[in-house]
Amino acid sequence: MAKVRIDLDTCIRAGECYYNHPELFRMNDNGEPTLLARELDTPELIRHAREAAVVCPASAIIVEE
Amino acid sequence: MAEAAIQTAPRTDIDPREFDGPAFQKNPFDLYKRLRDHHPVYHDRFHNRWILSRYWDIDTAFQDNGSFDRAQYRPGGPYKFGTNHVFGPNILEYGNSNEHRRLRNIVAGQFVGQKLDDFIPMIHQICEEVVDRLKGSDTFELVTQFSSQVPIRVISNMLGLPREDEDTFVGWYHALIAGLGFGGEHLARGVAARNEMWAYLDPIIDARTGKDGEDLLSRICNAELAGSRMTKEEVKGFVALLLAAGGDTTDKAISNMWYHLMYTRPDQLDAVIADPDLWQNVFTEMMRYDAVVHTQLRYTTREVVMHDQVIPERAGVILYLGSGNRDERVFRNPDTFDIQRDDLHMGRENRSGRYKDGKPGHLGFGIGQHFCMGYAMARQESQIACMKLLQLYGRPAPRDATHPGITSPNIDSGGFRSPSELWLRKA
Ligand code: HEM
Ligand code: SF4
């Protein structure tokens, strides 16, 4: 099953993931993105993960298919 | 900073008519401070609105999309997009909807990263051309002869419009902007200019749709996200918006940067001359100290409790960015302009308003869902313009010993703050 993870060392807190894809990402109090799911078990979640990986300016979102 | 350490303003009641007076337009900061210190949630019954003025309260409202929405439409009532806007239908009319996400994401990528970098050489060239015309004069007026020339010419070039039409485009721009601030006869002229511009753009849009041109207009016409594109009306609305949101704001940012180095902190100009990287700090501190945009408006979508006060559902809430930026709970000596301050994130902004260096950022681009889409472009362009003027014109000095100061036509209408004139001479 496809999985997603975020590399918090490269993440610059730009927020594009959680503002554009609240279905999968949320912001914590430090501005860091957190995942609502790690395993992407619906086509919708896979789409959100892939789109977020594209818009992330730091390339910090990794989708493992 | 501990609450106890803060020097508070004397407690005084606020007369809502103070917001309408010329004194407030010139210097809103004293009233901001009274709001922050004693009325952090202020119910302005006279204008039927609520006001937030502290940094973290404004941050909360920007971040809390469940409670605060930007939409201009009433959920229940009829609303025709573009009817009450000089720009026609545009992204600013949308709230926190999926429709907003769709429109924003189609275009947002055009103003950052590599796409922005592609336009940088052109920005250099435009700035050089504009300074070239000033080089021979011992004095010049910065606002009309420099600041208001650069961003609009940059946008016209980004859109890939023919260079011989550039002056016409600049003319439409000035009419449109005047239409935003003043109403009446100006509004009519603004709308007329918009219509002329749209008629001009119409065949150009047709010609570029479906072709893979590299200019911004082609990219916007053809940008596709998940199978969705902008309609022709949306493209035109976006171009009009670009002139104001991207042109007029940057124009005023450039004037404000020079104003502060000429009159507020002339002692810091030497440092900038020695190290041009400091233009980045000048931009950032300008955006904090007296941001171009002081006001954003939100509507509550449910009852909200803040500082023990209940803001009802469907209330209009003013967020005073210009006040949050001077919040002594966040910044030391907030009323001092200092490009070397170490308690402000000086680098590029981001949408979350949270930075790895742990420092707070300025609020001048907003935060969150509607965070300024042109943040990277505005910064680059302002820095390049200021740097070029210094390099090619040489060190300027103020022509007049005193200056009436920065003001705004009407802050609450969203009027942008800047000096109306700034005469400079060769130092
Ligand atoms: C120094 C110059 C600028 C300032 C002070 C500024 C300020 C702002 C502010 C405060 C907002 C937030 C609106 C809200 O919260 O509702 C905003 C949004 C926006 N800005 Fe800027 N801006 C500047 C430059 C630009 C440029 C160069 C562009 C061109 C691309 C631009 C395009 C936009 C757009 C399209 C939005 C709406 C975004 C959305 O609703 O998602 N701005 N700007
Ligand atoms: S979009 Fe990328 S950089 Fe921005 S918060 Fe998400 S993971 Fe971090």
XYZ file of C-alpha atoms and ligand atoms in Angstrom:
543
model
C 0.000 0.000 0.000
C 1.186 3.520 -0.748
C 2.652 5.381 2.185
C 3.563 9.004 2.840
C 6.113 10.568 5.152
C 7.462 14.044 5.832
C 11.108 14.883 6.343
C 10.899 17.491 9.080
C 14.574 18.365 8.722
C 14.083 19.685 5.205
C 10.537 21.011 5.787
C 10.575 24.809 5.982
C 7.055 25.165 7.487
C 5.740 26.711 4.311
C 2.380 25.194 5.074
C 1.351 24.430 1.516
C 0.560 20.828 2.457
C -1.850 21.565 5.270
C -3.528 24.591 3.716
C -4.148 22.809 0.448
C -4.754 19.301 1.699
C -6.342 19.392 5.141
C -7.752 15.973 4.292
C -4.312 14.504 4.964
C -2.128 17.123 6.690
C -2.595 19.277 9.779
C -0.454 21.937 11.376
C 0.717 21.532 14.962
C 1.471 24.422 17.308
C 5.028 24.724 16.018
C 3.868 25.095 12.463
C 5.046 21.601 11.618
C 2.917 19.440 9.387
C 1.508 16.271 10.890
C -0.143 13.396 9.048
C -3.687 12.260 9.637
C -2.821 8.945 7.986
C 0.403 7.264 7.001
C -1.071 4.496 4.956
C -2.917 5.824 1.961
C -5.816 3.455 1.637
C -8.073 5.438 -0.705
C -7.442 6.906 -4.170
C -8.422 10.296 -2.702
C -5.689 10.168 -0.061
C -3.148 9.081 -2.646
C -4.122 12.058 -4.801
C -3.759 14.463 -1.878
C -0.352 13.035 -0.995
C 0.905 13.234 -4.571
C -0.342 16.781 -5.111
C 1.150 17.913 -1.807
C 4.479 16.354 -2.725
C 4.432 18.394 -5.933
C 3.587 21.742 -4.317
C 5.875 21.369 -1.302
C 8.588 23.982 -1.939
C 11.132 21.999 0.092
C 10.419 18.600 -1.455
C 9.937 17.318 2.072
C 6.972 15.074 1.344
C 7.824 11.590 0.208
C 5.256 9.257 -1.239
C 6.286 5.611 -1.357
C 4.181 3.679 -3.788
C 7.649 39.240 27.149
C 5.946 39.378 30.503
C 2.707 41.307 30.503
C 3.852 43.227 33.592
C 6.862 44.693 31.790
C 4.710 46.430 29.218
C 4.217 50.161 29.357
C 0.501 50.495 28.829
C -1.285 53.494 27.407
C -3.571 55.394 29.790
C -6.965 53.720 29.870
C -9.356 55.746 27.780
C -12.616 54.975 26.092
C -12.548 54.875 22.345
C -14.859 57.001 20.278
C -15.441 55.009 17.070
C -15.432 58.236 15.067
C -11.702 58.424 15.757
C -11.288 55.776 13.043
C -12.722 58.146 10.448
C -10.587 61.184 11.157
C -7.523 62.400 9.291
C -5.446 62.032 12.466
C -5.949 58.271 12.383
C -5.088 58.094 8.699
C -1.820 59.806 9.394
C -0.921 58.156 12.640
C -3.003 55.131 13.594
C -0.418 53.828 16.049
C -1.567 55.601 19.225
C -5.076 54.321 18.775
C -3.738 50.851 17.940
C -1.904 50.856 21.251
C -4.979 51.876 23.230
C -6.842 49.041 21.521
C -4.122 46.489 22.293
C -3.694 47.553 25.894
C -7.286 47.975 26.967
C -9.664 46.743 24.291
C -8.091 43.657 22.680
C -11.523 42.682 21.417
C -13.208 45.957 20.585
C -16.830 46.134 19.558
C -17.238 49.163 17.328
C -21.002 49.632 17.433
C -20.880 52.738 15.276
C -19.405 50.903 12.267
C -20.975 47.607 13.275
C -17.781 45.597 13.476
C -15.275 44.048 15.850
C -11.581 44.791 15.989
C -8.605 42.570 16.861
C -5.286 44.337 17.392
C -2.874 41.991 19.193
C -0.373 39.881 17.274
C -1.403 36.468 18.529
C -5.122 37.194 18.280
C -4.683 38.160 14.634
C -2.631 35.009 14.095
C -5.436 32.973 15.649
C -8.066 34.522 13.395
C -5.923 33.908 10.285
C -5.335 30.296 11.251
C -8.845 29.399 12.393
C -10.663 28.779 9.140
C -13.532 27.102 10.923
C -14.480 30.356 12.659
C -13.223 33.156 10.410
C -13.967 33.356 6.700
C -13.077 35.962 4.084
C -16.011 35.368 1.752
C -17.877 38.503 0.725
C -21.023 36.595 -0.115
C -23.748 35.818 2.364
C -24.169 32.056 2.523
C -27.958 32.343 2.333
C -28.370 35.322 0.044
C -27.929 35.865 -3.676
C -24.462 36.922 -4.722
C -23.177 37.475 -8.216
C -19.426 37.293 -8.412
C -17.710 40.379 -9.692
C -20.655 42.729 -9.343
C -19.317 44.883 -6.537
C -15.705 44.755 -7.518
C -13.628 46.964 -9.804
C -11.717 43.835 -10.782
C -14.702 41.770 -11.782
C -14.784 38.193 -10.531
C -11.595 37.376 -8.662
C -10.037 35.230 -5.998
C -10.463 37.871 -3.287
C -14.198 37.280 -3.275
C -13.829 33.694 -2.241
C -13.756 32.518 1.322
C -12.180 29.353 2.563
C -13.935 27.219 -0.022
C -12.724 24.474 -2.328
C -13.290 26.965 -5.118
C -10.696 29.229 -3.527
C -8.213 26.379 -3.247
C -8.806 25.526 -6.893
C -8.249 29.059 -8.205
C -5.285 29.743 -5.968
C -3.490 26.556 -6.855
C -3.857 27.095 -10.576
C -1.869 30.328 -10.383
C 0.124 30.310 -7.144
C 3.003 28.305 -8.593
C 3.688 31.030 -11.180
C 5.069 33.475 -8.606
C 7.589 31.357 -6.743
C 10.645 29.194 -7.293
C 11.957 28.586 -10.803
C 8.997 30.283 -12.488
C 9.802 33.466 -10.598
C 13.531 33.082 -11.227
C 12.829 33.026 -14.969
C 11.555 36.604 -14.700
C 14.417 38.020 -12.610
C 16.659 39.176 -15.514
C 13.679 41.055 -16.950
C 13.070 42.762 -13.570
C 16.702 43.908 -13.578
C 16.312 45.289 -17.081
C 13.107 47.218 -16.331
C 14.660 48.758 -13.232
C 17.709 49.812 -15.234
C 15.539 51.435 -17.896
C 13.534 53.373 -15.330
C 16.641 54.606 -13.488
C 18.258 55.508 -16.802
C 15.665 58.217 -17.297
C 16.487 59.751 -13.896
C 20.240 59.520 -13.966
C 20.784 62.953 -15.458
C 18.568 64.832 -12.978
C 19.871 66.293 -9.747
C 16.448 65.873 -8.135
C 13.509 63.586 -8.861
C 10.208 62.582 -7.309
C 10.468 58.925 -6.326
C 6.775 57.978 -6.218
C 5.759 59.081 -9.701
C 9.099 58.751 -11.460
C 10.317 55.505 -9.975
C 8.173 53.412 -7.595
C 4.973 53.618 -9.578
C 6.808 52.849 -12.832
C 8.586 49.609 -11.959
C 6.011 47.005 -10.809
C 3.456 47.736 -13.507
C 6.079 47.505 -16.257
C 7.275 44.254 -14.720
C 3.760 42.811 -14.724
C 3.123 43.955 -18.292
C 6.322 42.168 -19.344
C 5.543 39.073 -17.325
C 2.203 38.880 -19.095
C 4.103 39.086 -22.362
C 2.298 42.202 -23.645
C 3.995 44.099 -26.487
C 6.435 46.664 -25.165
C 4.941 49.449 -27.267
C 1.686 49.027 -25.319
C 3.413 49.382 -21.968
C 2.596 53.080 -21.515
C -1.090 52.482 -22.279
C -1.056 49.730 -19.711
C 0.507 52.067 -17.135
C -2.336 54.541 -17.828
C -5.046 51.915 -17.195
C -3.241 50.942 -14.048
C -3.326 54.450 -12.572
C -7.032 54.870 -13.388
C -7.877 51.495 -11.908
C -6.005 52.129 -8.686
C -7.590 55.566 -8.266
C -10.967 53.860 -8.707
C -10.254 51.570 -5.769
C -9.440 54.235 -3.240
C -11.842 57.073 -3.788
C -15.170 56.079 -5.312
C -17.421 58.505 -7.202
C -15.995 59.896 -10.405
C -12.765 57.954 -9.838
C -14.674 54.703 -9.560
C -16.391 55.367 -12.890
C -13.045 56.058 -14.522
C -11.583 52.951 -12.909
C -14.347 50.771 -14.284
C -13.991 52.386 -17.718
C -10.253 51.697 -17.696
C -10.880 48.123 -16.665
C -13.318 47.635 -19.531
C -10.868 49.089 -22.034
C -8.154 46.832 -20.695
C -10.404 43.797 -20.917
C -11.352 44.581 -24.502
C -7.637 44.859 -25.258
C -6.861 41.562 -23.557
C -9.752 39.624 -25.081
C -8.157 38.720 -28.447
C -4.761 38.218 -26.798
C -6.244 35.662 -24.406
C -7.930 33.871 -27.303
C -4.678 33.765 -29.240
C -2.728 32.309 -26.337
C -5.198 29.739 -25.073
C -4.160 26.278 -26.134
C -0.612 27.347 -27.063
C 2.303 26.623 -24.781
C 3.763 30.136 -24.500
C 6.181 30.894 -21.679
C 4.695 34.263 -20.712
C 2.539 34.555 -17.589
C -0.683 35.162 -19.516
C -0.224 31.992 -21.558
C 0.639 30.075 -18.427
C -2.464 31.336 -16.631
C -4.723 30.649 -19.607
C -3.411 27.122 -19.888
C -2.431 26.173 -16.359
C -4.308 23.109 -15.414
C -4.760 21.536 -12.056
C -6.527 18.217 -11.706
C -8.258 18.795 -15.033
C -9.472 22.285 -14.155
C -8.605 25.606 -15.801
C -9.546 29.214 -15.275
C -12.446 30.493 -17.336
C -11.827 33.492 -19.583
C -13.671 35.749 -17.129
C -11.503 34.450 -14.306
C -8.350 35.126 -16.312
C -9.407 38.731 -16.930
C -10.386 39.215 -13.296
C -7.024 37.862 -12.283
C -5.103 40.245 -14.517
C -7.008 43.204 -13.050
C -6.318 41.915 -9.557
C -2.654 41.519 -10.391
C -2.380 45.220 -11.150
C -3.651 46.227 -7.724
C -2.640 43.339 -5.471
C 0.714 42.904 -7.169
C 1.419 46.321 -8.686
C 0.142 48.998 -6.350
C 1.307 47.191 -3.210
C 4.862 46.661 -4.448
C 4.947 50.200 -5.790
C 4.153 51.486 -2.301
C 6.542 49.073 -0.628
C 9.426 50.566 -2.631
C 8.447 54.120 -1.646
C 8.117 53.150 2.001
C 11.553 51.499 2.056
C 13.143 54.713 0.780
C 11.055 56.878 3.055
C 12.360 55.058 6.123
C 15.980 55.233 4.990
C 15.627 58.926 4.209
C 13.602 60.125 7.185
C 13.025 57.461 9.848
C 16.528 55.925 10.085
C 18.937 57.814 7.821
C 21.730 56.486 10.050
C 21.101 52.955 8.732
C 21.637 53.784 5.056
C 25.415 53.391 5.323
C 25.046 49.813 6.505
C 22.830 49.031 3.508
C 25.272 50.638 1.099
C 28.084 48.544 2.596
C 26.066 45.333 2.463
C 23.322 45.178 -0.177
C 22.030 41.923 1.348
C 20.543 44.165 4.017
C 17.854 45.301 1.547
C 16.165 42.105 2.654
C 16.058 43.461 6.217
C 14.856 46.856 5.037
C 11.968 45.144 3.261
C 11.088 42.975 6.263
C 11.297 45.730 8.852
C 9.247 48.046 6.604
C 6.575 45.323 6.417
C 6.516 45.180 10.204
C 6.943 48.821 11.175
C 4.371 50.370 8.852
C 3.112 47.715 6.470
C 1.643 48.737 3.121
C -1.582 46.954 4.065
C -2.834 47.517 7.615
C -6.232 45.925 7.511
C -7.856 42.638 6.615
C -11.507 41.790 7.077
C -13.013 38.495 8.130
C -16.515 37.275 8.964
C -17.254 34.914 11.815
C -18.962 31.710 10.799
C -19.840 30.867 14.393
C -19.766 32.430 17.818
C -16.183 33.080 18.928
C -14.974 33.786 22.461
C -11.763 35.792 22.888
C -10.559 37.555 26.032
C -13.883 36.700 27.690
C -15.806 38.550 25.025
C -18.348 36.901 22.789
C -18.174 37.807 19.094
C -21.442 36.653 17.550
C -21.820 34.594 14.405
C -21.704 36.533 11.081
C -19.904 39.500 12.591
C -17.424 41.539 10.561
C -14.012 41.436 12.223
C -11.195 43.833 11.362
C -7.693 42.473 11.821
C -5.267 45.342 12.314
C -2.062 43.870 10.914
C -0.429 47.258 11.405
C -1.160 47.015 15.112
C -0.169 43.383 15.572
C 3.166 44.308 14.034
C 3.708 46.864 16.805
C 2.613 44.549 19.610
C 4.954 45.051 22.560
C 3.985 41.562 23.736
C 5.954 40.250 20.749
C 8.537 42.841 19.660
C 10.914 44.843 21.852
C 10.767 48.605 21.252
C 8.141 48.021 18.594
C 7.961 51.702 17.672
C 11.624 51.793 16.657
C 12.478 51.095 13.015
C 15.591 48.921 13.099
C 16.846 46.791 10.230
C 19.183 45.000 12.658
C 16.555 43.861 15.132
C 17.068 40.304 16.294
C 13.512 39.531 17.402
C 11.959 39.435 13.918
C 12.309 36.705 11.299
C 14.147 38.639 8.582
C 14.153 36.132 5.740
C 11.458 35.098 3.336
C 7.957 34.810 4.768
C 5.907 31.667 4.702
C 2.289 30.768 4.775
C 2.179 29.274 8.240
C 3.813 32.264 9.928
C 6.015 29.801 11.872
C 9.780 29.838 11.369
C 12.552 27.460 12.194
C 14.571 30.232 13.834
C 11.722 30.460 16.335
C 11.249 34.184 15.709
C 7.904 35.747 14.879
C 7.406 37.091 11.370
C 5.654 40.296 10.326
C 1.937 40.139 9.554
C 2.090 42.336 6.455
C 1.319 39.531 3.977
C -1.353 37.929 6.117
C -1.020 34.291 7.152
C -2.712 31.037 6.321
C -5.315 30.231 3.727
C -5.137 33.631 2.017
C -1.467 34.395 2.665
C -0.165 36.674 -0.062
C 0.517 34.757 -3.234
C 3.068 37.292 -4.424
C 5.223 37.315 -1.278
C 8.361 36.104 -3.005
C 7.875 38.303 -6.033
C 7.128 41.459 -4.018
C 10.259 40.933 -1.957
C 12.547 40.229 -4.928
C 11.186 43.077 -6.956
C 11.395 45.647 -4.146
C 14.934 44.622 -3.289
C 16.124 44.695 -6.882
C 14.486 48.068 -7.527
C 16.053 49.685 -4.453
C 19.458 48.170 -5.175
C 19.441 49.350 -8.799
C 18.484 52.887 -7.860
C 21.364 53.064 -5.428
C 23.845 51.521 -7.869
C 22.912 53.502 -10.955
C 21.723 56.823 -9.577
C 24.168 56.960 -6.713
C 23.469 57.747 -3.102
C 20.323 59.866 -2.769
C 19.429 62.285 0.012
C 16.080 63.862 0.845
C 15.555 67.154 -0.999
C 13.529 68.624 1.875
C 14.560 68.670 5.516
C 11.103 67.653 6.689
C 8.365 65.478 5.241
C 4.625 65.288 6.031
C 5.019 61.526 6.497
C 3.376 58.321 5.423
C -0.396 58.361 5.242
C -3.243 56.428 3.707
C -6.311 57.554 1.762
C -8.507 55.579 4.116
C -7.040 52.672 5.981
C -10.329 50.942 6.606
C -11.123 50.767 2.917
C -7.948 48.780 2.522
C -6.192 51.907 1.287
C -2.486 51.250 1.017
C -0.141 53.285 3.162
C 2.707 55.240 1.594
C 4.066 58.766 1.209
C 2.239 60.639 -1.545
C 5.470 62.323 -2.633
C 9.119 61.754 -1.910
C 11.592 64.201 -3.469
C 15.182 63.026 -3.589
C 18.408 64.618 -4.774
C 21.944 63.420 -5.402
C 23.776 63.288 -2.101
C 4.582 44.381 -0.735
C 3.663 44.007 -1.547
C 2.436 43.233 -1.129
C 1.698 43.316 0.021
C 1.897 44.258 1.200
C 0.634 42.324 -0.080
C -0.295 42.070 0.923
C -1.208 41.030 0.906
C -2.040 40.635 2.019
C -2.049 41.280 3.402
C -2.796 39.581 1.614
C -3.761 38.757 2.481
C -5.189 38.904 2.125
C -6.068 38.186 3.133
O -5.598 37.727 4.176
O -7.256 38.099 2.879
C -2.468 39.337 0.222
C -3.072 38.377 -0.580
C -2.827 38.254 -1.937
N -1.794 38.837 -2.649
Fe -0.452 40.178 -1.940
N 0.735 41.687 -1.281
C 1.827 42.197 -1.961
C 2.295 41.800 -3.203
C 1.638 40.931 -4.052
C 2.091 40.567 -5.383
C 3.377 41.023 -6.061
C 1.128 39.747 -5.908
C 1.185 39.159 -7.283
C 1.195 37.926 -7.542
C 0.090 39.558 -4.881
C -1.052 38.784 -5.024
C -1.902 38.447 -3.978
C -3.065 37.572 -4.125
C -3.544 36.934 -5.420
C -3.645 37.447 -2.844
C -4.876 36.625 -2.468
C -4.456 35.259 -2.036
C -5.597 34.397 -1.578
O -6.671 34.870 -1.305
O -5.392 33.179 -1.482
N 0.445 40.294 -3.775
N -1.477 40.218 -0.183
S 4.543 21.918 2.183
Fe 6.538 20.981 2.560
S 7.754 22.575 3.498
Fe 5.640 23.206 3.631
S 4.961 22.506 5.607
Fe 4.407 20.945 4.159
S 6.121 19.572 4.202
Fe 6.840 21.422 5.148
